[in-house]
Each structure stands twice: as structure tokens, then as C-alpha cells.
Coordinates of C-alpha atoms in Angstrom, one line a residue:
M20 CA 37.0 -8.2 -11.3
K21 CA 37.8 -4.7 -12.4
L22 CA 36.9 -2.0 -9.9
H23 CA 36.5 1.6 -11.3
H24 CA 37.9 3.6 -8.4
Q25 CA 38.1 6.9 -10.3
K26 CA 34.5 7.0 -11.4
F27 CA 33.4 9.3 -8.5
G28 CA 36.5 11.5 -8.4
N29 CA 40.2 11.5 -8.3
N30 CA 40.5 11.7 -4.5
Y31 CA 39.3 8.2 -4.0
N32 CA 40.2 7.0 -0.5
K33 CA 41.8 3.6 -0.3
K34 CA 39.8 2.7 2.8
Y35 CA 36.7 2.6 0.6
Y36 CA 38.1 -0.2 -1.4
K37 CA 35.9 -2.6 0.5
M38 CA 32.9 -0.5 -0.3
E39 CA 33.4 -1.3 -4.0
I40 CA 33.6 -5.0 -3.2
V41 CA 30.3 -4.8 -1.2
I42 CA 28.5 -2.9 -4.0
D43 CA 29.6 -5.3 -6.8
S44 CA 28.6 -8.3 -4.7
F45 CA 25.2 -6.8 -3.8
Y46 CA 24.4 -5.7 -7.4
N47 CA 25.4 -9.0 -8.9
K48 CA 23.1 -10.8 -6.4
F49 CA 20.3 -8.4 -7.4
L50 CA 20.8 -9.3 -11.1
D51 CA 21.0 -13.0 -10.3
Y52 CA 17.7 -12.8 -8.3
K53 CA 16.0 -11.0 -11.3
E54 CA 16.7 -14.1 -13.4
K55 CA 15.4 -16.5 -10.7
Y56 CA 12.4 -14.5 -9.5
N57 CA 9.1 -16.4 -9.5
P58 CA 6.4 -17.3 -6.9
D59 CA 8.3 -20.5 -5.9
F60 CA 11.6 -18.7 -5.5
T61 CA 9.9 -16.1 -3.3
K62 CA 8.5 -18.8 -1.1
K63 CA 12.0 -20.4 -0.9
I64 CA 13.6 -17.2 0.4
L65 CA 10.8 -16.5 2.8
Q66 CA 11.0 -20.1 4.1
E67 CA 14.7 -19.4 5.0
F68 CA 13.4 -16.7 7.3
L69 CA 10.8 -18.9 8.9
D70 CA 13.5 -21.6 9.4
D71 CA 15.7 -19.2 11.3
T72 CA 13.7 -19.5 14.6
E73 CA 15.7 -17.0 16.6
T74 CA 15.5 -14.2 14.0
K75 CA 11.8 -14.9 13.3
E76 CA 10.9 -14.6 17.0
K77 CA 12.7 -11.2 17.2
V78 CA 11.1 -9.8 14.1
F79 CA 7.7 -10.9 15.2
K80 CA 8.4 -9.1 18.6
Y81 CA 9.3 -5.9 16.7
L82 CA 6.2 -6.1 14.5
E83 CA 4.1 -6.7 17.6
F84 CA 5.7 -3.7 19.2
N85 CA 4.5 -1.7 16.1
R86 CA 1.0 -2.8 16.8
T87 CA 0.9 -2.6 20.6
L88 CA 3.7 -0.2 21.6
D89 CA 4.4 -2.5 24.6
E90 CA 8.0 -1.7 25.5
N91 CA 8.2 -5.0 27.5
L92 CA 8.3 -6.8 24.1
L93 CA 11.8 -5.2 23.5
L94 CA 13.0 -6.3 26.9
S95 CA 11.8 -9.9 26.6
D96 CA 14.1 -12.9 26.8
V97 CA 14.1 -13.2 23.1
F98 CA 16.7 -10.4 22.9
P99 CA 20.2 -10.8 24.2
K100 CA 21.6 -8.6 26.9
E101 CA 23.5 -6.3 24.4
E102 CA 20.3 -5.5 22.5
K103 CA 18.4 -4.7 25.6
E104 CA 21.2 -2.4 26.7
I105 CA 21.0 -0.5 23.5
F106 CA 17.2 -0.1 23.9
L107 CA 17.6 1.1 27.5
Y108 CA 20.4 3.5 26.4
I109 CA 18.1 5.0 23.7
Q110 CA 15.2 5.1 26.2
K111 CA 17.3 6.9 28.8
N112 CA 19.1 9.4 26.6
F113 CA 16.6 10.2 23.8
S114 CA 14.5 13.3 24.6
L115 CA 12.1 14.6 22.0
E116 CA 11.1 17.4 24.3
K117 CA 14.7 18.7 24.5
F118 CA 14.9 18.6 20.8
K119 CA 11.6 20.4 20.3
N120 CA 12.8 23.1 22.8
F121 CA 15.9 23.5 20.8
L122 CA 13.9 23.9 17.6
S123 CA 11.7 26.5 19.3
K124 CA 14.7 28.7 19.8
L125 CA 15.1 28.7 16.0
N126 CA 11.4 29.3 15.5
I127 CA 11.0 25.9 13.9
S128 CA 8.1 23.6 14.5
S129 CA 8.4 20.5 12.3
R130 CA 7.0 17.0 12.6
V131 CA 9.4 16.0 9.8
L132 CA 12.4 17.1 11.8
E133 CA 11.1 15.4 15.0
K134 CA 10.7 12.1 13.2
E135 CA 14.1 12.5 11.5
Y136 CA 15.6 13.1 14.9
F137 CA 14.0 10.0 16.3
Q138 CA 15.0 7.8 13.3
C139 CA 18.5 9.2 13.2
Y140 CA 19.1 8.7 17.0
V141 CA 17.8 5.1 17.0
G142 CA 19.7 4.1 13.8
F143 CA 22.9 5.8 14.9
S144 CA 22.8 4.3 18.4
S145 CA 22.2 0.8 17.2
M146 CA 24.8 0.9 14.5
M147 CA 27.6 2.5 16.5
A148 CA 26.9 0.4 19.6
K149 CA 27.6 -2.6 17.4
F150 CA 30.9 -1.4 16.0
G151 CA 32.5 0.5 18.8
I152 CA 32.2 1.8 22.4
L153 CA 30.4 5.1 22.8
N154 CA 32.9 7.5 24.4
N155 CA 30.8 10.5 25.1
I156 CA 27.0 10.7 25.1
E157 CA 26.9 14.5 25.0
I158 CA 28.9 14.4 21.8
A159 CA 26.5 11.8 20.4
N160 CA 23.5 13.9 21.2
K161 CA 24.9 17.1 19.7
I162 CA 26.0 15.4 16.5
V163 CA 22.5 14.1 16.0
Y164 CA 21.2 17.7 16.5
F165 CA 23.7 19.1 14.1
W166 CA 23.3 16.6 11.3
V167 CA 19.5 16.5 11.4
L168 CA 19.3 20.3 11.3
V169 CA 21.9 20.9 8.6
D170 CA 20.7 18.1 6.3
N171 CA 17.0 19.0 6.6
I172 CA 17.4 22.8 6.4
S173 CA 19.5 22.2 3.3
D174 CA 17.1 20.1 1.2
N175 CA 13.7 19.8 2.9
P176 CA 11.2 22.0 1.0
E177 CA 9.2 22.5 4.2
L178 CA 12.2 24.3 5.7
K179 CA 13.4 26.3 2.7
E180 CA 12.5 29.6 4.4
K181 CA 15.0 28.7 7.2
K182 CA 18.0 28.3 4.9
Y183 CA 19.3 31.7 6.1
L184 CA 20.2 29.9 9.3
L185 CA 23.1 28.2 7.4
K186 CA 24.6 31.5 6.2
N187 CA 27.4 31.8 8.8
L188 CA 28.0 28.0 8.7
Y189 CA 28.5 28.3 5.0
S190 CA 31.0 31.1 5.4
F191 CA 32.9 29.1 8.0
F192 CA 33.4 26.2 5.7
Q193 CA 33.6 27.9 2.3
L194 CA 36.2 30.6 3.4
G195 CA 38.4 27.9 4.8
I196 CA 38.2 29.1 8.4
Y197 CA 37.8 25.6 9.6
K198 CA 41.4 24.8 8.7
D199 CA 43.1 27.4 11.0
M200 CA 42.9 27.2 14.8
E201 CA 43.3 30.9 15.4
K202 CA 40.6 31.8 12.9
I203 CA 38.3 29.2 14.3
T204 CA 38.6 30.6 17.8
I205 CA 37.9 34.2 16.6
F206 CA 34.9 33.0 14.4
F207 CA 33.3 31.0 17.2
E208 CA 33.6 34.0 19.6
E209 CA 32.2 36.5 17.0
Y210 CA 29.2 34.3 16.1
K211 CA 28.5 32.7 19.5
K212 CA 24.9 33.9 19.3
D213 CA 24.3 31.9 16.1
F214 CA 22.6 28.7 17.2
L215 CA 24.3 26.4 14.6
I216 CA 27.7 28.0 15.1
N217 CA 27.3 27.7 18.8
L218 CA 26.3 24.0 18.4
L219 CA 29.4 23.4 16.2
S220 CA 31.6 25.2 18.7
S221 CA 30.4 23.2 21.6
L222 CA 31.0 20.0 19.7
F223 CA 34.5 21.2 18.7
Y224 CA 35.6 21.7 22.3
L225 CA 34.0 18.5 23.5
I226 CA 36.1 16.4 21.1
E227 CA 39.7 15.5 22.0
E228 CA 42.1 18.2 21.0
P229 CA 44.1 16.1 18.5
K230 CA 40.9 15.2 16.6
R231 CA 39.3 18.6 16.5
L232 CA 40.5 19.8 13.0
A233 CA 39.8 16.4 11.6
F234 CA 36.2 16.6 12.9
L235 CA 35.7 20.0 11.2
K236 CA 37.1 18.5 7.9
V237 CA 34.5 15.7 8.1
A238 CA 31.7 18.1 9.1
K239 CA 32.6 20.3 6.1
K240 CA 32.3 17.3 3.7
L241 CA 28.9 16.5 5.2
F242 CA 27.8 20.1 4.9
D243 CA 28.9 20.3 1.3
F244 CA 27.1 17.0 0.4
S245 CA 23.8 18.4 1.8
Y246 CA 24.1 22.1 1.1
T247 CA 25.3 21.9 -2.5
K248 CA 22.9 19.0 -3.2
E249 CA 25.9 17.0 -4.4
A250 CA 24.0 13.7 -4.1
L251 CA 21.0 15.1 -6.1
K252 CA 23.3 16.1 -8.9
K253 CA 24.9 12.7 -9.1
E254 CA 21.6 10.9 -8.7
K255 CA 20.0 12.7 -11.7
N256 CA 21.7 10.6 -14.5
A257 CA 23.0 7.7 -12.4
S258 CA 22.6 4.1 -13.3
Q259 CA 21.1 1.6 -10.9
K260 CA 24.5 0.5 -9.7
E261 CA 25.8 4.0 -9.4
L262 CA 22.7 4.8 -7.2
L263 CA 23.8 2.1 -4.8
K264 CA 27.2 3.7 -4.4
I265 CA 25.6 7.2 -3.9
S266 CA 23.4 5.7 -1.2
M267 CA 26.3 4.2 0.6
V268 CA 28.5 7.3 0.3
K269 CA 25.7 9.3 1.9
T270 CA 25.5 6.9 4.8
L271 CA 29.2 6.7 5.2
K272 CA 29.6 10.5 5.4
S273 CA 27.0 10.5 8.1
L274 CA 28.6 7.6 10.0
N275 CA 32.0 9.2 9.6
I276 CA 31.0 12.2 11.7
F277 CA 29.2 10.0 14.2
S278 CA 32.4 7.9 14.6
F279 CA 33.9 10.8 16.7
C280 CA 31.7 9.5 19.5
L281 CA 33.7 6.2 19.6
K282 CA 36.9 5.2 21.4
S283 CA 38.2 3.2 18.4
Q284 CA 37.1 5.5 15.6
E285 CA 39.2 4.3 12.7
K286 CA 38.8 0.6 13.3
I287 CA 35.2 0.6 12.1
F288 CA 36.3 1.4 8.5
E289 CA 38.5 -1.7 8.5
K290 CA 35.6 -4.1 8.6
E291 CA 33.8 -5.2 5.4
E292 CA 30.7 -5.9 7.4
F293 CA 30.6 -2.2 8.4
F294 CA 30.2 -1.3 4.7
L295 CA 27.6 -3.9 4.1
N296 CA 25.6 -2.8 7.1
S297 CA 25.9 0.8 5.9
L298 CA 24.4 -0.2 2.6
L299 CA 21.7 -2.3 4.2
L300 CA 20.9 0.5 6.6
Q301 CA 20.5 3.1 3.8
L302 CA 18.4 0.7 1.6
A303 CA 16.2 -0.2 4.5
D304 CA 15.6 3.5 5.2
D305 CA 14.9 4.1 1.5
M306 CA 12.5 1.2 1.4
V307 CA 10.4 2.6 4.3
D308 CA 10.6 6.2 2.8
L309 CA 9.6 5.0 -0.7
S310 CA 6.2 6.8 -0.9
K311 CA 7.7 10.0 0.5
D312 CA 10.7 9.9 -1.9
L313 CA 8.5 9.3 -4.9
K314 CA 6.3 12.2 -4.0
E315 CA 9.4 14.5 -3.5
G316 CA 11.0 13.3 -6.7
S317 CA 14.0 11.8 -5.1
N318 CA 16.0 9.4 -7.3
T319 CA 17.2 6.6 -5.1
F320 CA 18.0 3.0 -5.9
V321 CA 14.6 2.0 -4.5
T322 CA 12.6 4.7 -6.3
N323 CA 14.4 3.8 -9.5
C324 CA 13.1 0.2 -9.3
S325 CA 9.8 -1.1 -10.7
P326 CA 7.3 -2.8 -8.4
R327 CA 8.7 -6.1 -9.6
E328 CA 12.3 -5.0 -8.9
R329 CA 11.4 -3.8 -5.4
S330 CA 9.9 -7.2 -4.7
I331 CA 13.2 -8.7 -5.8
L332 CA 15.2 -6.3 -3.8
F333 CA 13.2 -7.3 -0.7
L334 CA 14.3 -10.9 -1.2
V335 CA 17.9 -9.9 -1.8
M336 CA 18.0 -8.0 1.4
M337 CA 16.2 -10.7 3.3
N338 CA 18.7 -13.3 2.1
I339 CA 21.8 -11.2 2.9
N340 CA 20.4 -10.1 6.3
L341 CA 19.8 -13.7 7.3
K342 CA 23.5 -14.4 6.8
Q343 CA 24.7 -11.4 8.9
K344 CA 25.6 -11.5 12.5
L345 CA 24.7 -7.8 13.1
D346 CA 21.2 -6.5 13.5
R347 CA 19.6 -8.9 11.0
D348 CA 16.4 -8.9 13.0
K349 CA 16.2 -5.1 12.9
Y350 CA 16.8 -4.8 9.2
I351 CA 14.4 -7.6 8.4
S352 CA 11.8 -5.8 10.5
F353 CA 12.4 -2.7 8.4
L354 CA 11.7 -4.8 5.3
F355 CA 8.3 -5.8 6.6
L356 CA 7.6 -2.3 7.7
S357 CA 8.4 -1.1 4.2
L358 CA 5.7 -3.4 2.9
I359 CA 3.2 -2.1 5.5
E360 CA 4.1 1.5 4.4
N361 CA 4.1 1.0 0.7
K362 CA 2.0 -2.1 -0.2
S363 CA 0.8 -0.7 -3.5
L364 CA 4.4 0.0 -4.7
F365 CA 5.3 -3.7 -4.7
E366 CA 3.9 -6.4 -7.0
E367 CA 0.5 -7.4 -5.7
D368 CA 1.2 -11.1 -6.2
F369 CA 4.4 -10.7 -4.2
I370 CA 2.5 -9.1 -1.3
D371 CA -0.1 -11.9 -1.4
N372 CA 2.8 -14.5 -1.4
V373 CA 4.4 -12.9 1.7
E374 CA 1.2 -12.8 3.6
E375 CA 0.4 -16.4 2.8
T376 CA 3.9 -17.8 3.4
I377 CA 4.7 -15.8 6.5
G378 CA 1.2 -15.9 8.0
I379 CA 1.0 -12.2 8.5
D380 CA -1.8 -9.8 7.5
L381 CA 0.0 -6.7 6.2
K382 CA -3.2 -5.0 4.9
N383 CA -5.6 -5.5 7.9
G384 CA -3.3 -6.7 10.8
G385 CA -3.4 -3.4 12.7
Y386 CA 0.2 -2.4 11.9
R387 CA 1.0 1.3 11.9
N388 CA 2.7 3.2 9.1
T389 CA 5.7 5.3 10.2
D390 CA 3.7 8.6 10.8
D391 CA 1.1 6.8 13.0
F392 CA 3.7 4.9 14.8
F393 CA 5.7 8.0 15.7
D394 CA 2.6 10.0 16.7
D395 CA 1.2 7.1 18.9
L396 CA 4.6 6.3 20.4
F397 CA 5.1 9.8 21.8
N398 CA 1.4 10.6 22.6
K399 CA 0.7 7.4 24.5
K400 CA -0.2 7.9 28.2

């Protein structure tokens, strides 16, 4: 199999070799399923899920949590000790109020940002807890703040009037100040009243000294990717397969900065399953955000699919997830939530087939879409 390493630039990093393998394998499976797709084939893949009793029980618990918001469901005996610990970690350390207070200092009040913060925190915590040991919770919290703010202020139309907040951060990276320790110290002191610079500065000094410049280099790449709309430029004329790679690159850039919270930072990039989980994580997120992305004109692999192809993609992800050791129940739950959120954007016969085979009422079963789920979760008594 010939892998075109240079297609996305000459500075291709060898550690992403496994990423190419994952993308080729995933896309070939997608093409294979397009040939096989019919109602009986759909039933066959869905039956594989029903036959996996352990995963099925967990998924049904997650979906029941969506309906009832009963946290005891996530602490039930169905889930192993490690998953319960992740949930308890999130429950203990996640604070929407603190984030809202932080936003208020920037004169920002945004439900979109609050939801992004919640989704980013939960996704990051689950992913990183599976691949490494969290070394510093304070670093983890501040990185989530930094990434959610920079990414959304850069490309969220709702926050376009706040883009001036990135001015000093832009200068810090584009003038190369981030490369020189003496210049960094002077800049951080001079702009200490700038909230984003202050946030970056506090992160910089929390990270172990030998890794500080490397952290800023990664932060710069992430900033460029968002601020210059690098992804949007590549997405515009990309093929379906290229869109898969763009999706994974975006996730990897995010996870790369989050990896500074881990004790064994580099080891996560040695695992092929890490790259596969990164792709599954991004696609699951894109599946749930499908309606929003179509409305905003985003060109993702999922928006680029027809209703038929999205139905096929659901089956591909279902089958791959069932073979994974890590988080298959969470990702499959996301798949069902994407159907709840975007029923009209999949084939109608496919939705009917899922409801009949799985025995779930996606249309009238009392399941919440993401907006309602978020609002009800944080407003419940």
C-alpha cells in the first residue's frame, strides 16, 4: 500500500505514520460497507451490538442517563472501577461556575462556550485517563480554558467581536517571542493584565521546566490552526478521504497540547489505537454536531456525506467500536445520540431499521438533544 506522506506538507512527522495506516483502513472499510449496504446488512451489524451484552448494557445506561439525568446510573455495577473513577474525577473537578466567572472577566456570556467547555472537559478527561496518568489537574483545567477560548474566539461567528482579545497572543507567536526564554519572561511581565497572556503564562510556569518551550511550540501550532483557519482552507476542496485526515489532524493537535498533563507524554503517540480513538472521537463529535455544522457551512467528513452515506458511516463506526478495548460503549452512545440529534439527516428507512432492531424509540422515547441535555443537567435541582 502506497502512503502519500507529503500530501499535507513537507514537514511530515514520522510519528504520524500510524495515522496514515488508520485512515487508509477506515476509509477502505467505509467503501466496502457502501457496496454491502442494505436493510439485512444493517440488521447484521446492529445484531453484533445486541450480542455484545456488556457493551449493550453500558450504552443503555448512558442513554437512560440522557433521559433521567440520574447520576447513579453512571456509578452502577455495569461500569468497571476505572470508568467510575473517571466519572467521579470529572464530577469533582469540573466547575461550570468557575468557567462562567472567568468568562465574565472578559465580558463574555456564551452558552456555546459553556457547552464547548463541558464537552471538551469530558472528552479530554476520558481520553487522557485511558492513555496516561494525569500529572497535574491544575494544568489540565487551564489547558481546557485556553483551548476552548482560543478555538472559539478564532472561528465562532457569535464571538467575532471578541477577536481583539487574541491580538497580544497573535504577536507573541507570530513575532517568534515564544522561542526565546528571555523575551518570553519580558513579554509575560509586560502583558500580565491580558487575560489570555496571563493564562498562557500561568500554564507555562506550571509545566516542568525542560518541557516549557516545547509546550509553547505546540500551543503555537494549535493557535495557527484555529486563528488562520488552516483547517477551513484545506477542507474547502478536500476529497472525502482527505477530510478524514483533516479531522484527525485537528484532534491530534488538541490532544498534543493536552498530553502535557500526562506523566508519560510521548508514549501515547506510539500506540496505533490512540490514533484510531482520535479519529473515532472526532467523527463521533462531528456526528452529534451535524445539524450545527451544516447550518454554519462547515465541511467535515460527516457533512460531506449524503443521508445514505451517514447511515453507512454509523455502521462502520459501530463495527469498529465493538472491536475496540477502549471506550467502545461511550463512542457507541455518541452514535445513538447523533441519531437522536439529527434523525432527519440519515436515511428514514435506516432510522426505522435501528428502532425496530435495537428496540429503542429515537423519535418519541424522551431522549434529549445536546442543547436540552446540557441545560437540564446544569439546571436540575
